[in-house]
Short mmCIF file of C-alpha atoms in Angstrom, two decimals:
data_model
loop_
_atom_site.label_atom_id
_atom_site.label_comp_id
_atom_site.label_asym_id
_atom_site.label_seq_id
_atom_site.Cartn_x
_atom_site.Cartn_y
_atom_site.Cartn_z
CA GLY Q 223 -25.37 80.75 4.84
CA GLU Q 224 -28.23 81.81 2.63
CA GLU Q 225 -28.89 85.10 4.32
CA VAL Q 226 -26.98 88.32 4.68
CA ALA Q 227 -26.43 88.87 8.38
CA GLN Q 228 -26.17 92.42 9.65
CA THR Q 229 -25.26 93.41 13.18
CA PRO Q 230 -26.23 95.13 15.29
CA LYS Q 231 -29.91 95.62 14.49
CA HIS Q 232 -30.02 98.90 16.35
CA LEU Q 233 -27.25 101.32 17.28
CA VAL Q 234 -27.55 104.56 19.19
CA ARG Q 235 -24.65 106.98 19.23
CA GLY Q 236 -24.15 110.45 20.61
CA GLU Q 237 -23.16 113.07 18.10
CA GLY Q 238 -19.42 112.87 17.52
CA GLN Q 239 -19.12 109.23 18.53
CA LYS Q 240 -18.00 106.43 16.24
CA ALA Q 241 -20.37 103.87 14.79
CA LYS Q 242 -19.36 100.53 13.32
CA LEU Q 243 -21.72 98.26 11.43
CA TYR Q 244 -21.07 94.70 10.31
CA CYS Q 245 -22.25 92.55 7.44
CA ALA Q 246 -21.68 88.89 6.66
CA PRO Q 247 -22.51 88.31 2.98
CA ILE Q 248 -23.69 85.06 1.49
CA LYS Q 249 -20.85 82.63 0.84
CA GLY Q 250 -20.06 82.48 -2.83
CA HIS Q 251 -21.27 86.01 -3.53
CA SER Q 252 -18.38 88.07 -4.84
CA TYR Q 253 -20.01 91.47 -4.47
CA VAL Q 254 -21.05 93.39 -1.39
CA PHE Q 255 -22.98 96.64 -1.41
CA TRP Q 256 -23.85 99.19 1.26
CA TYR Q 257 -26.93 101.41 0.94
CA GLN Q 258 -28.34 104.07 3.23
CA GLN Q 259 -32.10 104.50 3.60
CA VAL Q 260 -33.40 107.62 5.29
CA LEU Q 261 -37.02 107.82 6.44
CA LYS Q 262 -38.16 104.78 4.37
CA ASN Q 263 -37.40 106.67 1.19
CA GLU Q 264 -34.93 106.03 -1.52
CA PHE Q 265 -31.86 103.91 -1.15
CA LYS Q 266 -28.64 105.86 -1.45
CA PHE Q 267 -25.71 103.81 -2.71
CA LEU Q 268 -22.59 104.15 -0.60
CA ILE Q 269 -19.95 101.64 -1.65
CA SER Q 270 -19.44 98.24 -3.27
CA PHE Q 271 -16.77 95.58 -2.98
CA GLN Q 272 -15.60 92.82 -5.27
CA ASN Q 273 -14.32 90.31 -2.74
CA GLU Q 274 -12.01 92.38 -0.53
CA ASN Q 275 -11.40 95.11 -3.08
CA VAL Q 276 -13.31 98.36 -3.28
CA PHE Q 277 -15.24 98.29 -6.56
CA ASP Q 278 -17.10 101.59 -6.46
CA GLU Q 279 -16.91 104.11 -3.64
CA THR Q 280 -18.44 107.09 -5.40
CA GLY Q 281 -21.36 107.21 -2.95
CA MET Q 282 -19.27 107.42 0.19
CA PRO Q 283 -19.03 110.71 2.06
CA LYS Q 284 -15.31 111.34 1.83
CA GLU Q 285 -14.38 112.43 5.30
CA ARG Q 286 -16.12 110.35 7.92
CA PHE Q 287 -17.19 107.11 6.25
CA SER Q 288 -14.98 104.11 5.62
CA ALA Q 289 -15.62 100.46 4.82
CA LYS Q 290 -13.71 97.21 4.57
CA CYS Q 291 -14.26 93.65 3.43
CA LEU Q 292 -11.36 91.55 4.69
CA PRO Q 293 -10.94 87.81 4.03
CA ASN Q 294 -12.55 85.56 6.64
CA SER Q 295 -14.13 88.52 8.45
CA PRO Q 296 -17.50 90.27 8.22
CA CYS Q 297 -17.50 93.39 6.10
CA SER Q 298 -17.75 96.61 8.06
CA LEU Q 299 -18.94 100.18 7.59
CA GLU Q 300 -17.54 102.72 10.01
CA ILE Q 301 -18.66 106.27 10.60
CA GLN Q 302 -16.29 108.49 12.51
CA ALA Q 303 -17.69 111.49 14.41
CA THR Q 304 -21.32 110.77 13.67
CA LYS Q 305 -23.72 113.60 12.86
CA LEU Q 306 -27.47 113.83 13.34
CA GLU Q 307 -28.01 113.46 9.59
CA ASP Q 308 -26.29 110.06 9.64
CA SER Q 309 -29.40 108.67 11.35
CA ALA Q 310 -30.74 106.11 8.90
CA VAL Q 311 -31.06 102.43 8.23
CA TYR Q 312 -27.93 101.02 6.64
CA PHE Q 313 -28.45 97.99 4.44
CA CYS Q 314 -25.86 95.58 3.22
CA ALA Q 315 -26.47 93.37 0.20
CA SER Q 316 -24.51 90.73 -1.63
CA SER Q 317 -24.75 89.30 -5.13
CA GLN Q 318 -23.05 86.98 -7.58
CA SER Q 319 -22.52 89.85 -10.00
CA ILE Q 320 -22.55 93.61 -10.03
CA THR Q 321 -25.98 94.01 -11.65
CA GLY Q 322 -26.78 90.81 -13.51
CA HIS Q 323 -28.36 89.02 -10.57
CA GLY Q 324 -30.72 90.02 -7.81
CA TYR Q 325 -29.21 91.38 -4.66
CA THR Q 326 -29.81 89.64 -1.35
CA PHE Q 327 -30.29 92.21 1.37
CA GLY Q 328 -29.74 91.98 5.09
CA SER Q 329 -32.33 93.29 7.53
CA GLY Q 330 -30.37 96.46 8.10
CA THR Q 331 -28.85 98.33 11.01
CA ARG Q 332 -30.86 101.26 12.33
CA LEU Q 333 -28.45 103.97 13.41
CA THR Q 334 -29.82 106.73 15.60
CA VAL Q 335 -27.55 109.65 16.34
CA VAL Q 336 -28.70 111.74 19.29
CA SER U 166 -29.73 111.33 -11.07
CA GLN U 167 -32.25 108.87 -9.65
CA GLN U 168 -32.92 106.03 -12.01
CA GLY U 169 -36.26 104.36 -11.67
CA GLU U 170 -39.28 106.33 -10.56
CA GLU U 171 -42.35 104.43 -9.50
CA ASP U 172 -45.86 105.69 -10.19
CA PRO U 173 -48.28 105.95 -8.34
CA GLN U 174 -46.63 106.61 -5.01
CA ALA U 175 -49.26 104.96 -2.81
CA LEU U 176 -51.99 102.47 -3.55
CA SER U 177 -54.72 101.12 -1.31
CA ILE U 178 -56.78 98.17 -2.54
CA GLN U 179 -59.10 95.48 -1.27
CA GLU U 180 -57.87 91.93 -0.84
CA GLY U 181 -58.41 89.99 -4.02
CA GLU U 182 -58.01 92.99 -6.31
CA ASN U 183 -55.06 93.48 -8.63
CA ALA U 184 -52.38 96.07 -7.96
CA THR U 185 -50.40 97.72 -10.72
CA MET U 186 -47.46 100.05 -10.34
CA ASN U 187 -45.16 101.59 -12.89
CA CYS U 188 -41.54 102.54 -13.08
CA SER U 189 -39.75 104.74 -15.58
CA TYR U 190 -36.08 105.20 -16.18
CA LYS U 191 -33.95 107.55 -18.21
CA THR U 192 -31.11 105.72 -19.96
CA SER U 193 -30.53 102.35 -21.58
CA ILE U 194 -30.41 99.33 -19.28
CA ASN U 195 -29.32 95.72 -19.32
CA ASN U 196 -31.98 94.66 -16.86
CA LEU U 197 -34.60 95.97 -14.46
CA GLN U 198 -35.45 94.45 -11.11
CA TRP U 199 -38.34 94.72 -8.68
CA TYR U 200 -38.00 94.43 -4.91
CA ARG U 201 -40.40 94.39 -1.99
CA GLN U 202 -39.75 95.92 1.41
CA ASN U 203 -41.92 95.03 4.35
CA SER U 204 -41.96 97.53 7.18
CA GLY U 205 -38.68 97.55 9.05
CA ARG U 206 -37.08 94.89 6.89
CA GLY U 207 -34.59 94.67 4.03
CA LEU U 208 -35.45 94.50 0.38
CA VAL U 209 -36.52 91.17 -1.03
CA HIS U 210 -35.75 90.48 -4.66
CA LEU U 211 -38.91 89.64 -6.60
CA ILE U 212 -38.06 89.44 -10.27
CA LEU U 213 -35.44 90.45 -12.82
CA ILE U 214 -36.33 91.20 -16.42
CA ARG U 215 -33.64 91.62 -19.04
CA SER U 216 -33.71 94.28 -21.71
CA ASN U 217 -34.48 91.74 -24.44
CA GLU U 218 -37.53 90.43 -22.55
CA ARG U 219 -40.98 92.02 -22.73
CA GLU U 220 -42.84 90.14 -20.05
CA LYS U 221 -42.03 87.84 -17.15
CA HIS U 222 -44.14 85.97 -14.64
CA SER U 223 -43.44 84.67 -11.18
CA GLY U 224 -46.39 83.28 -9.26
CA ARG U 225 -48.89 86.10 -8.86
CA LEU U 226 -46.42 88.65 -10.20
CA ARG U 227 -46.29 89.86 -13.76
CA VAL U 228 -43.67 92.30 -14.94
CA THR U 229 -43.58 94.02 -18.29
CA LEU U 230 -40.77 96.02 -19.83
CA ASP U 231 -41.07 98.51 -22.64
CA THR U 232 -37.59 99.68 -23.57
CA SER U 233 -38.93 102.06 -26.22
CA LYS U 234 -40.83 103.94 -23.51
CA LYS U 235 -38.21 103.23 -20.85
CA SER U 236 -40.84 101.94 -18.49
CA SER U 237 -41.83 98.83 -16.59
CA SER U 238 -44.91 97.73 -14.73
CA LEU U 239 -45.43 95.31 -11.86
CA LEU U 240 -48.80 93.65 -11.54
CA ILE U 241 -49.78 91.72 -8.43
CA THR U 242 -52.85 89.61 -9.09
CA ALA U 243 -55.36 88.51 -6.46
CA SER U 244 -53.69 90.58 -3.79
CA ARG U 245 -53.43 89.40 -0.19
CA ALA U 246 -52.98 91.30 3.05
CA ALA U 247 -49.42 89.94 3.16
CA ASP U 248 -48.65 91.85 -0.05
CA THR U 249 -48.82 95.08 1.97
CA ALA U 250 -45.34 96.53 1.49
CA SER U 251 -43.33 99.07 -0.44
CA TYR U 252 -42.23 98.05 -3.90
CA PHE U 253 -39.09 99.40 -5.53
CA CYS U 254 -37.79 99.10 -9.03
CA ALA U 255 -34.06 99.17 -9.67
CA THR U 256 -31.98 99.47 -12.81
CA ASP U 257 -28.36 99.11 -13.74
CA ALA U 258 -28.51 102.31 -15.75
CA ASP U 259 -26.32 104.30 -13.40
CA GLY U 260 -23.00 103.55 -15.07
CA ASN U 261 -23.54 99.79 -14.70
CA ASN U 262 -21.61 99.82 -11.43
CA ARG U 263 -24.53 99.28 -9.11
CA LEU U 264 -28.28 99.04 -8.92
CA ALA U 265 -30.01 102.39 -8.60
CA PHE U 266 -33.33 102.24 -6.78
CA GLY U 267 -36.44 104.31 -7.29
CA LYS U 268 -38.37 106.04 -4.53
CA GLY U 269 -40.75 103.18 -3.84
CA ASN U 270 -44.44 102.59 -4.13
CA GLN U 271 -46.42 101.82 -1.00
CA VAL U 272 -49.18 99.25 -1.41
CA VAL U 273 -51.75 98.61 1.30
CA VAL U 274 -54.03 95.61 0.89
CA ILE U 275 -57.11 95.84 3.05
CA PRO U 276 -58.42 92.48 4.30
#
């Protein structure tokens, strides 16, 4: 399709619970990116994929965050043992190249940790 | 470090007026992009300008790039209420491995 589909739109988790977010990139886009936006401010880069391979994971918190992009499946971002500070909107984007084309963003998943 | 810092942070204008916002960055780039974010939505790509370009137009949008000053401006002409949004610039300056976004510039167009 021509849009990046993110599910769910909203997710509420108790502190310590697991959260899993999904992203279906645009077909034909080789790159997938995850960003975290807290309080409508800046976008913090988390991780990028080139097809199913991790391209750059330097933004990922080491211990509790993980992500995958497997063939024929939506990409996923998983947070183990969520903390209050994980509350944010998580955006997925896809692109034909790493920085040479515009990114197409999904509508985001709003994660609220209570 | 955060690449891309928009200035001013918030702008309120009357419908029909022009809106200008600026973005500065710190290191050399291959391109600079502008995005719009409506409340509660994802970023929408507006325009990409390459480092060898000085000006680019798209509809009512005009983007300039001054690589000697490491700055860019986004001009929205004849603004409409629907232009109310936050506008972000992004560069590939952060090691060329991803786009790094600025803090955003909120524009409110009053009907």
